[in-house]
Short mmCIF file of C-alpha atoms and ligand atoms in Angstrom, two decimals:
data_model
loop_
_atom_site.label_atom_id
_atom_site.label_comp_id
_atom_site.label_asym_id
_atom_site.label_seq_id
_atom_site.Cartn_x
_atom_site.Cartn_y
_atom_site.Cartn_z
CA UNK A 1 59.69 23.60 53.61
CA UNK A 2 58.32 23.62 57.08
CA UNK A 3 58.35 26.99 59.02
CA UNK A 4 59.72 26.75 62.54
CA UNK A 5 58.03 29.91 63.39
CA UNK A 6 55.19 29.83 66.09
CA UNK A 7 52.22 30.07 63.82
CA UNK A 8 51.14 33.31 65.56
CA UNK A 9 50.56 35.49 62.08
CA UNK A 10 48.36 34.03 58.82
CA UNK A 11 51.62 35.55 56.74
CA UNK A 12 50.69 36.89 53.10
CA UNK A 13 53.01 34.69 50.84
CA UNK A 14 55.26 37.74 49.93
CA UNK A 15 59.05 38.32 51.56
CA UNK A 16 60.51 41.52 51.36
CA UNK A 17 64.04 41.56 50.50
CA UNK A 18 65.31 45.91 50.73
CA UNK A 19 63.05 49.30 51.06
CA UNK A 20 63.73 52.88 49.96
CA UNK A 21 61.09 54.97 50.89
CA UNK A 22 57.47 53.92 50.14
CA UNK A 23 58.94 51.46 47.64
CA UNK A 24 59.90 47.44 48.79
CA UNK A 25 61.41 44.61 46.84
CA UNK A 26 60.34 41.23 47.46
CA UNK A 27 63.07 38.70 47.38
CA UNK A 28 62.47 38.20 43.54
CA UNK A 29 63.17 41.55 43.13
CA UNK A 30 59.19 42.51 42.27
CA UNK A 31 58.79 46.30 43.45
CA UNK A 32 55.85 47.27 45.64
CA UNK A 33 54.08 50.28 46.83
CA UNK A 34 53.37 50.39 50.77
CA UNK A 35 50.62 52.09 51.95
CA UNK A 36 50.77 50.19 55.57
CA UNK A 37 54.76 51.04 57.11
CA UNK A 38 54.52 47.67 58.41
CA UNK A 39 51.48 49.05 60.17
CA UNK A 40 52.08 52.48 61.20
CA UNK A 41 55.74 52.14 62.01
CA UNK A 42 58.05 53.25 59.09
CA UNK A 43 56.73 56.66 58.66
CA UNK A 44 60.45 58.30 57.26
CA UNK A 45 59.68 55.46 54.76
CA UNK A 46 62.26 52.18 54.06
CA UNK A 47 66.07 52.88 54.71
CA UNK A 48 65.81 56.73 55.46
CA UNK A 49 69.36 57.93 55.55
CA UNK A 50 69.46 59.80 59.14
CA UNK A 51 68.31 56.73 60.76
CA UNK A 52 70.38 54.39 58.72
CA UNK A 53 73.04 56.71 59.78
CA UNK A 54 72.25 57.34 63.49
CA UNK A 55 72.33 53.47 63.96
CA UNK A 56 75.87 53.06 62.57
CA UNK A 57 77.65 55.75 64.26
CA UNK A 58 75.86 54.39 67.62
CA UNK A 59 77.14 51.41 67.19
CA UNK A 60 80.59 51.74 66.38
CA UNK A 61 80.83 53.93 69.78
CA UNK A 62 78.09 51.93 72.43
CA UNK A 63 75.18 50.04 72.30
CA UNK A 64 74.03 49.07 75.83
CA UNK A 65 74.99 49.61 79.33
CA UNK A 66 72.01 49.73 81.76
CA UNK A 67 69.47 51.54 83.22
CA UNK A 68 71.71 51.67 86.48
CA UNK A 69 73.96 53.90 84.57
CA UNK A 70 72.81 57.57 83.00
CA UNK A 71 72.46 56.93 79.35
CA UNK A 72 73.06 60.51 77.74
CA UNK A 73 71.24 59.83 74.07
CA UNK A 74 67.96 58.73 76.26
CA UNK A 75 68.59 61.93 78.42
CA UNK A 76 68.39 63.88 75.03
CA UNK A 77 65.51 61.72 74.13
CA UNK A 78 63.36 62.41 76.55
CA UNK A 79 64.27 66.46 76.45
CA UNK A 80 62.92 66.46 73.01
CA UNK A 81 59.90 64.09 73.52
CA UNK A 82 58.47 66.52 76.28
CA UNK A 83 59.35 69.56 74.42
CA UNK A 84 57.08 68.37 71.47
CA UNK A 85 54.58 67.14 73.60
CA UNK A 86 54.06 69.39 76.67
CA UNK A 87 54.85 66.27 78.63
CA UNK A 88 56.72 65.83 81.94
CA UNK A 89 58.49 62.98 81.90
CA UNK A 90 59.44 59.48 80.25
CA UNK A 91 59.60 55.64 80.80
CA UNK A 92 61.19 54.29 77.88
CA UNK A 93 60.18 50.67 77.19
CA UNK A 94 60.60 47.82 74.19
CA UNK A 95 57.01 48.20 72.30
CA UNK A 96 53.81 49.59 72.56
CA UNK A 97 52.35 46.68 74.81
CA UNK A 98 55.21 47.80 77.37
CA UNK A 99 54.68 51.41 77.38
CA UNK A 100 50.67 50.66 78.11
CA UNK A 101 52.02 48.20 80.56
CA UNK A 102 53.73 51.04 82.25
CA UNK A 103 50.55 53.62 82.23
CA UNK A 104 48.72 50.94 83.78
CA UNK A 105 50.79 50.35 86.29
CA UNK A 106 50.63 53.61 87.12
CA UNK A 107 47.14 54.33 87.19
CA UNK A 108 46.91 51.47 89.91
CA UNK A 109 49.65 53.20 92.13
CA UNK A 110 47.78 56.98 91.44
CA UNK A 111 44.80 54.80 92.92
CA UNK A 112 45.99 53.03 95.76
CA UNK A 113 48.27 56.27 96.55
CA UNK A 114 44.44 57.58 96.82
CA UNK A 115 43.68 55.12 99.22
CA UNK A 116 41.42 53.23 96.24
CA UNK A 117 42.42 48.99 97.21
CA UNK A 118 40.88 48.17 94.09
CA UNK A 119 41.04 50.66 91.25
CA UNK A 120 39.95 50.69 87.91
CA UNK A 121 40.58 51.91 84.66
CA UNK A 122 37.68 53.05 81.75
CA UNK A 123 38.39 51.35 78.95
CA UNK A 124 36.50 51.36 75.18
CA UNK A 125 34.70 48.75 72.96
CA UNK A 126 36.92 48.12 69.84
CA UNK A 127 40.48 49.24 71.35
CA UNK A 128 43.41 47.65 71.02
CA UNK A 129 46.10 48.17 73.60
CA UNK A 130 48.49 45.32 72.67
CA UNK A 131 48.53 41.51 73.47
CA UNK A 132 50.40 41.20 77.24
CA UNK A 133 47.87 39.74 79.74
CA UNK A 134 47.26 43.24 81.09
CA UNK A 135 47.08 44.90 77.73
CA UNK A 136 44.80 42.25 76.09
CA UNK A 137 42.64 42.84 79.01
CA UNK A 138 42.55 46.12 78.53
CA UNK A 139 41.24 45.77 74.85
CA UNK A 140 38.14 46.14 73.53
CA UNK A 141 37.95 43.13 71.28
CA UNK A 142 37.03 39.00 72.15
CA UNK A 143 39.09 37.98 69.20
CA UNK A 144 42.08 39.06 70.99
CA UNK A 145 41.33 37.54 74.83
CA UNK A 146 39.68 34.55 73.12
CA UNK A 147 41.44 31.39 75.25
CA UNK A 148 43.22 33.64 77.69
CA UNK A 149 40.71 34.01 80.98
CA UNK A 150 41.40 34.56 83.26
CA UNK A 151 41.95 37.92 81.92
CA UNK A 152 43.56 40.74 84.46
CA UNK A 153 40.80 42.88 86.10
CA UNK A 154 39.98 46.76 87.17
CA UNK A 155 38.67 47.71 83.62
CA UNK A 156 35.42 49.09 82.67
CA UNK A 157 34.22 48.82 79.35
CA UNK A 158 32.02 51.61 77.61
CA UNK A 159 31.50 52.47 73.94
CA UNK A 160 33.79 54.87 72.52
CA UNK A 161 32.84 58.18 71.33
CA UNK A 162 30.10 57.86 74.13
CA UNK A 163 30.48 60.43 76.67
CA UNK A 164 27.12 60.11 78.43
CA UNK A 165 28.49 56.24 79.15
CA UNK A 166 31.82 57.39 80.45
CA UNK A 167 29.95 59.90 82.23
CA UNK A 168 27.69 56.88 84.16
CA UNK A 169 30.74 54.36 84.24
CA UNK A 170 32.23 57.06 86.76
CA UNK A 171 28.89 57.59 88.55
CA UNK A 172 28.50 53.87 89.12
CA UNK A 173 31.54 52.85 90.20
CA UNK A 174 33.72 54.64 92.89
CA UNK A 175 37.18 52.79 92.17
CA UNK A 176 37.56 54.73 88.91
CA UNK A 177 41.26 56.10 88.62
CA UNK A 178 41.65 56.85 85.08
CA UNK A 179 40.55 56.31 81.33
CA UNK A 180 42.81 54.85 78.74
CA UNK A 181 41.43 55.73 74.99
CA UNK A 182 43.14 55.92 71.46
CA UNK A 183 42.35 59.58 69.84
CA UNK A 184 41.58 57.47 66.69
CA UNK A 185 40.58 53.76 67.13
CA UNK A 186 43.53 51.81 64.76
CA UNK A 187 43.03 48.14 65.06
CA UNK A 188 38.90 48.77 65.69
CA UNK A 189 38.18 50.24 62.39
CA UNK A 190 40.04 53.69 61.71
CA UNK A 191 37.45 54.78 64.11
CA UNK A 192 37.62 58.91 64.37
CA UNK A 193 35.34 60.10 67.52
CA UNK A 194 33.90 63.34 67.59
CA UNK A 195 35.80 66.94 67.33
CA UNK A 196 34.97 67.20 71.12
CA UNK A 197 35.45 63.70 72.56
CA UNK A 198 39.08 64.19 73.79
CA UNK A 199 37.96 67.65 75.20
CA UNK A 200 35.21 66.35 76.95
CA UNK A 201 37.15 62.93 78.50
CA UNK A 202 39.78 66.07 79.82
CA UNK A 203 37.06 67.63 81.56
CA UNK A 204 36.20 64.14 82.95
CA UNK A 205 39.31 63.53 83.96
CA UNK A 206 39.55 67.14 85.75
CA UNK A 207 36.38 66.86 87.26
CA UNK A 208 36.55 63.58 88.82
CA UNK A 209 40.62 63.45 89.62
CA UNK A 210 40.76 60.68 87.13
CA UNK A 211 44.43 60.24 84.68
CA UNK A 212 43.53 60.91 81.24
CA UNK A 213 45.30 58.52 79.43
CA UNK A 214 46.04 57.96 75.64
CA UNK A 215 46.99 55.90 73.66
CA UNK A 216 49.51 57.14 70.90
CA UNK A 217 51.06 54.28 69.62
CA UNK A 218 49.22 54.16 66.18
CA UNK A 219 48.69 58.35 65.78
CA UNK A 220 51.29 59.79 67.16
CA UNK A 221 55.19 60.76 66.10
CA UNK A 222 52.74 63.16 62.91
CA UNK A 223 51.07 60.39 61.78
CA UNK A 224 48.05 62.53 61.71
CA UNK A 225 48.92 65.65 60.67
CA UNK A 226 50.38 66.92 64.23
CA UNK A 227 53.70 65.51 66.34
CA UNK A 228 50.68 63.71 69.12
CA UNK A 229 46.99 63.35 67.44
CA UNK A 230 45.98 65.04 70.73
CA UNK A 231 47.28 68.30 69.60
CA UNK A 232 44.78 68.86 67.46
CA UNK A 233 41.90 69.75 70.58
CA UNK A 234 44.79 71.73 72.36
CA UNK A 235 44.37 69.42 75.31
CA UNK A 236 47.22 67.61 77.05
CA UNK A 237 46.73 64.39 78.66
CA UNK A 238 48.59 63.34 82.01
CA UNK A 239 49.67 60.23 80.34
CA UNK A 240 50.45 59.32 76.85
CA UNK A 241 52.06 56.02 75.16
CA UNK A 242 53.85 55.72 72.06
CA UNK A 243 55.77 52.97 70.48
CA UNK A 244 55.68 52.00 66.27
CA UNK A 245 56.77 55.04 64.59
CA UNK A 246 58.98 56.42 67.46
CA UNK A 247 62.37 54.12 65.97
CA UNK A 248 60.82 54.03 62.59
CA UNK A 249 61.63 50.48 62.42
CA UNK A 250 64.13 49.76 65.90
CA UNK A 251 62.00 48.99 68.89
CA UNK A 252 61.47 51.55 71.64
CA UNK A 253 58.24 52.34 73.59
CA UNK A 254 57.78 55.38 75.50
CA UNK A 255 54.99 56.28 78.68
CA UNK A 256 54.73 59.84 78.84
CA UNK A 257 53.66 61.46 82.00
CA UNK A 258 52.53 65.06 83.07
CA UNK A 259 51.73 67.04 86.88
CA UNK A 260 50.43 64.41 89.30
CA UNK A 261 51.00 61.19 87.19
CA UNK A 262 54.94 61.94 86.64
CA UNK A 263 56.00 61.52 90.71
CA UNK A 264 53.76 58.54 90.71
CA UNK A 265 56.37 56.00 89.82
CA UNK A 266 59.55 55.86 91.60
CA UNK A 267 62.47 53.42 92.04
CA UNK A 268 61.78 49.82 92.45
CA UNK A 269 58.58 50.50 91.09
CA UNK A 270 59.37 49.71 87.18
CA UNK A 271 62.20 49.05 84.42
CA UNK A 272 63.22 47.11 81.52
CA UNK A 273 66.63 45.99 80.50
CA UNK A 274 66.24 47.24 76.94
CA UNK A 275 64.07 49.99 77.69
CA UNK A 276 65.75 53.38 76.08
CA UNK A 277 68.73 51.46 75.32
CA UNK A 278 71.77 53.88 73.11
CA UNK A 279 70.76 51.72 69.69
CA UNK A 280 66.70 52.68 70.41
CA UNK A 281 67.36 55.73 71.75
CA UNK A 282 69.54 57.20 69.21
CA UNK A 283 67.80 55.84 66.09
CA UNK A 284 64.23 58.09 67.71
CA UNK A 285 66.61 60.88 68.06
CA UNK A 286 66.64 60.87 64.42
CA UNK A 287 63.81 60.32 63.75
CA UNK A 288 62.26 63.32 65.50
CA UNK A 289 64.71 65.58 63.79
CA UNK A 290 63.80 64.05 60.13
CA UNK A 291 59.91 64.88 61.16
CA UNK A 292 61.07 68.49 61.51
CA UNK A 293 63.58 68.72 58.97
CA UNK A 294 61.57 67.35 56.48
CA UNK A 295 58.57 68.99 57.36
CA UNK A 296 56.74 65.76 57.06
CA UNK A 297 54.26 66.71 60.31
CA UNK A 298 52.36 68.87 57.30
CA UNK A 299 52.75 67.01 54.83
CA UNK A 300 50.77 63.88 56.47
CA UNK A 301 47.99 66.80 56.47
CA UNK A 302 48.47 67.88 53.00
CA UNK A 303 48.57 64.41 51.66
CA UNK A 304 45.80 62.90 54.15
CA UNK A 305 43.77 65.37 52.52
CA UNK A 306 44.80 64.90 48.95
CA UNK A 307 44.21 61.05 49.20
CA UNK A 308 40.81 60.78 50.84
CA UNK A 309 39.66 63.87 48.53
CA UNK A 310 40.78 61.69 45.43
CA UNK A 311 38.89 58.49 46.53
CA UNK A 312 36.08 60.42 47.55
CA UNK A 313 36.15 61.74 44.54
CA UNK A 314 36.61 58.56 41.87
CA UNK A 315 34.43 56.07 44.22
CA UNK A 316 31.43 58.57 44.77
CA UNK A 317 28.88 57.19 42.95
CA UNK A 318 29.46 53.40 44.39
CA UNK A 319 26.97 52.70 46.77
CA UNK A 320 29.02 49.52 48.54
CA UNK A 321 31.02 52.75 50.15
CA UNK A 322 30.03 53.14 53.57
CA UNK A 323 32.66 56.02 54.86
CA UNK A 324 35.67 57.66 53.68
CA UNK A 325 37.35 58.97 56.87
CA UNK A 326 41.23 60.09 57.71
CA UNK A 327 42.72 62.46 59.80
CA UNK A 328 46.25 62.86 58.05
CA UNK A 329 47.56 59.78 56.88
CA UNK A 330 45.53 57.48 58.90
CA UNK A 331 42.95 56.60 56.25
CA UNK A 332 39.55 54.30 56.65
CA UNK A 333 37.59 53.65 53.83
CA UNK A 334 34.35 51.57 54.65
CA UNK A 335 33.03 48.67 52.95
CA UNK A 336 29.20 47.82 53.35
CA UNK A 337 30.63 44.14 53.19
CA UNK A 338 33.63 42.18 54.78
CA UNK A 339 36.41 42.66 52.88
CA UNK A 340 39.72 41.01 53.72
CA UNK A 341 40.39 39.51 50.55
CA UNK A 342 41.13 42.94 48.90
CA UNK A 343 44.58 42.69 50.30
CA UNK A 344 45.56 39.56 48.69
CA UNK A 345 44.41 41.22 45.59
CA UNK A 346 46.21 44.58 46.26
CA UNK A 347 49.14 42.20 46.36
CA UNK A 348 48.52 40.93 43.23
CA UNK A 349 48.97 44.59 42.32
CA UNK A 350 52.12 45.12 44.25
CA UNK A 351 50.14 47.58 46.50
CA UNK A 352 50.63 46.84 50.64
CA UNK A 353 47.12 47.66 52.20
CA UNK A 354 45.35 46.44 55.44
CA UNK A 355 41.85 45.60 56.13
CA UNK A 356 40.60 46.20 59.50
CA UNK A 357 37.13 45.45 61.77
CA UNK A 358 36.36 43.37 58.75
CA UNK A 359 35.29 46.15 56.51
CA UNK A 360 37.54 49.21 56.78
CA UNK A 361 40.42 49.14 54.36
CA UNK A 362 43.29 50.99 55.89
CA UNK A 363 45.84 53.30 54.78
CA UNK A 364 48.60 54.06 56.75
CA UNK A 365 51.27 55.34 53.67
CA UNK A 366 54.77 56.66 54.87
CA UNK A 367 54.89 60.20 55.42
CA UNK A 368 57.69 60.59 52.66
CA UNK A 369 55.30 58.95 49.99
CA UNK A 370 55.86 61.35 47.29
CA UNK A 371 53.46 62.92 44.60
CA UNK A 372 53.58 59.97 41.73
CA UNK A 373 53.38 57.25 44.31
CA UNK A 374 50.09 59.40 45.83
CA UNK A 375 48.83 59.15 42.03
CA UNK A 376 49.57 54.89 41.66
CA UNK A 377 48.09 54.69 45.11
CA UNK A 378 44.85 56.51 44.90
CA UNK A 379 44.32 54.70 40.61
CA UNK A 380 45.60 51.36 41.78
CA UNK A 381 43.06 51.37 44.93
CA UNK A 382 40.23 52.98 43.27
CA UNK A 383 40.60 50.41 40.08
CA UNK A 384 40.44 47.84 42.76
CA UNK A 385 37.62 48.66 45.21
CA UNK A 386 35.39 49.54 41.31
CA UNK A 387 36.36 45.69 40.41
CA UNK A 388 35.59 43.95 43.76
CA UNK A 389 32.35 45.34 44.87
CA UNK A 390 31.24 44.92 41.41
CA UNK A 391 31.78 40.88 41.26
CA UNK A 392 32.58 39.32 45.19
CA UNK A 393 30.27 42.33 47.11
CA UNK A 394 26.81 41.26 45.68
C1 LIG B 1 50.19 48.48 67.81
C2 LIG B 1 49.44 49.03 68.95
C3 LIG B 1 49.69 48.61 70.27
C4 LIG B 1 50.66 47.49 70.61
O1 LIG B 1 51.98 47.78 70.26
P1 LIG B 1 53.06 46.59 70.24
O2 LIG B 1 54.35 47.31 69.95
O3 LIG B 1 52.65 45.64 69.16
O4 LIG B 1 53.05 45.95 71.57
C5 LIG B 1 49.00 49.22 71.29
N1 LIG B 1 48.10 50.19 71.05
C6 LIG B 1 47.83 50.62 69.80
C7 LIG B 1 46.83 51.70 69.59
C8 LIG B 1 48.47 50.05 68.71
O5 LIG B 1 48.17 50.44 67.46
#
């Protein structure tokens, strides 16, 4: 049967019928093992009850009105989002795309509020800030932009985990008004920069009046082991985007602002008809209460650790391992060879895995995976990786 979907995704041939927790059933009732969330968004895991819950009693009472009305539940929202992040203020948006939308946006007003006509924004190599014109511009990655000039302009590109080049980005170029940068690099590799990096880009930023920006969609809502991956250098950006895991599965985006860069956009300036809508808004309510009441911020530490100790362990002595590398439960494991075709074959073994920059398999489990599902992960994957770098690598 022909598909009347735009052929925008190569689509594994799979169809997921239900969820419950890292566990999904395909539509011939096969069970699987996810070790992706559908890419870093279903951290509670499938059909967590306090979402499932939150979503029904919000809509039996409202679902939409409009952002020309107050809308308590985003009111609520946006209390706890600054509370766990140190934060200012909120634009609530649709997806991740939007929210960077939104910190771009106001970057360029921060800049021409400075009297800058033309500013521009520090961007890396390898990022990946979503696929609007502005966002797509914005990443690091030709793939992406590939049949879309003329891209949108005012970014600067520089390696990333390179502070010297960030350093002589600023010093050539006057129209500088911020840097945008992931913590970890998602879509580039599982890339983790250096213990300092986001210290040192503050300090930037402080020095040279310049909005530190990041990027949360991917590591934040504990992903990594702490509510924002940011947390972990005791730094606090002035703006910060999330998106994926924030509705656990309902869409909602968020732009996060702090000091100067939360009175930069006022009314008129920016909105979205769905944008923190009651439905969105109550199902992240939820979900930032399960993250606490579950404790599962720690235990994306404990089980990071546990995981990429275990593979470390079992796939020592193969020398087609590059790098092991996670923070939490954001997990890279380096090939020395590209390796897509590994998650076909972790289909075959009704395991979800991703395979990123080519040769980084990634692991992006829910945070709920529990301690026998940990075990089939960690013996399904190792089994796997053994068997294809000894045939297909050499
Ligand atoms: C997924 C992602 C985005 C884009 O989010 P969408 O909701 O798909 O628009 C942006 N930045 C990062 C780091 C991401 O991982």
């Amino acid at each position: 049967m022909t598909s009347h979907i735009m052929p925008t995704y190569q689509r594994l041939p799979v169809t997921f019928a239900r969820g419950q927790g890292a566990w999904l059933w395909d539509d011939n009732n096969n069970r699987y093992l996810d070790a992706l969330s559908g890419i870093a968004v279903c951290n509670l895991g499938h059909a967590h009850p306090a979402v499932h819950k939150a979503i029904c009693a919000q809509s039996e009472k409202l679902l939409h009105t409009s952002n020309i009305y107050g809308i308590a539940v985003q009111e609520q929202l946006a209390d706890k989002l600054i509370e766990k992040s140190g934060m200012d203020n909120v634009f609530f948006s649709n997806s991740g795309a939007e929210a960077n939308e939104a910190a771009i946006k106001l970057a360029r007003k921060y800049g021409h509020e400075r009297g800058i006509d033309s500013p521009a924004i520090i961007v890396m190599e390898k990022s990946f800030h979503g696929r609007t014109m502005a966002t797509l511009s914005a990443t690091g990655n030709a793939k992406v932009q590939q049949g879309f000039a003329p891209l949108v302009t005012g970014f600067v590109r520089v390696p990333y985990n390179d502070i010297p080049a960030i350093e002589q980005a600023i010093s050539d170029n006057n129209n500088i008004v911020a840097i945008l940068v992931e913590p970890i690099q998602g879509e580039g590799g599982v890339n983790i920069p250096a213990d300092d990096y986001l210290n040192q880009i503050r300090a930037l930023c402080d020095e040279h009046e310049l909005l530190m920006m990041l990027d949360e969609i991917q590591t934040g809502i504990g992903r990594t082991g702490e509510f924002l991956c940011f947390q972990h250098n005791g730094i606090i950006p002035d703006v910060c985007t999330l998106a994926k895991a924030l509705g656990n599965g309902v869409p909602i985006g968020a732009c996060l602002a702090r000091g100067k860069a939360a009175t930069i956009l006022t009314a008129g300036n920016h909105g979205s008809t769905f944008g923190g809508n009651l439905l969105a808004c109550s199902a992240a309510l939820a979900v930032l209460a399960t993250l606490d009441a579950e404790n599962l911020i720690e235990q994306a530490e404990l089980k990071g650790q546990q995981i990429a100790k275990a593979l470390s362990r079992i796939l020592q002595k193969n020398t087609h391992i590059v790098d092991i590398r996670h923070k939490g439960l954001m997990i890279g494991i380096e090939l020395d060879k590209p390796c897509a075709e590994l998650v076909t074959l972790a289909l075959h073994k009704r395991l979800l895995i991703n395979v990123t920059n080519e040769k980084t398999i990634r692991l992006l489990p829910p945070l709920v995976i529990d301690a026998e599902q940990i075990q089939q992960l960690i013996d399904t994957l190792a089994a796997l990786i053994q068997e294809y770098t000894r045939s297909a690598v050499n």
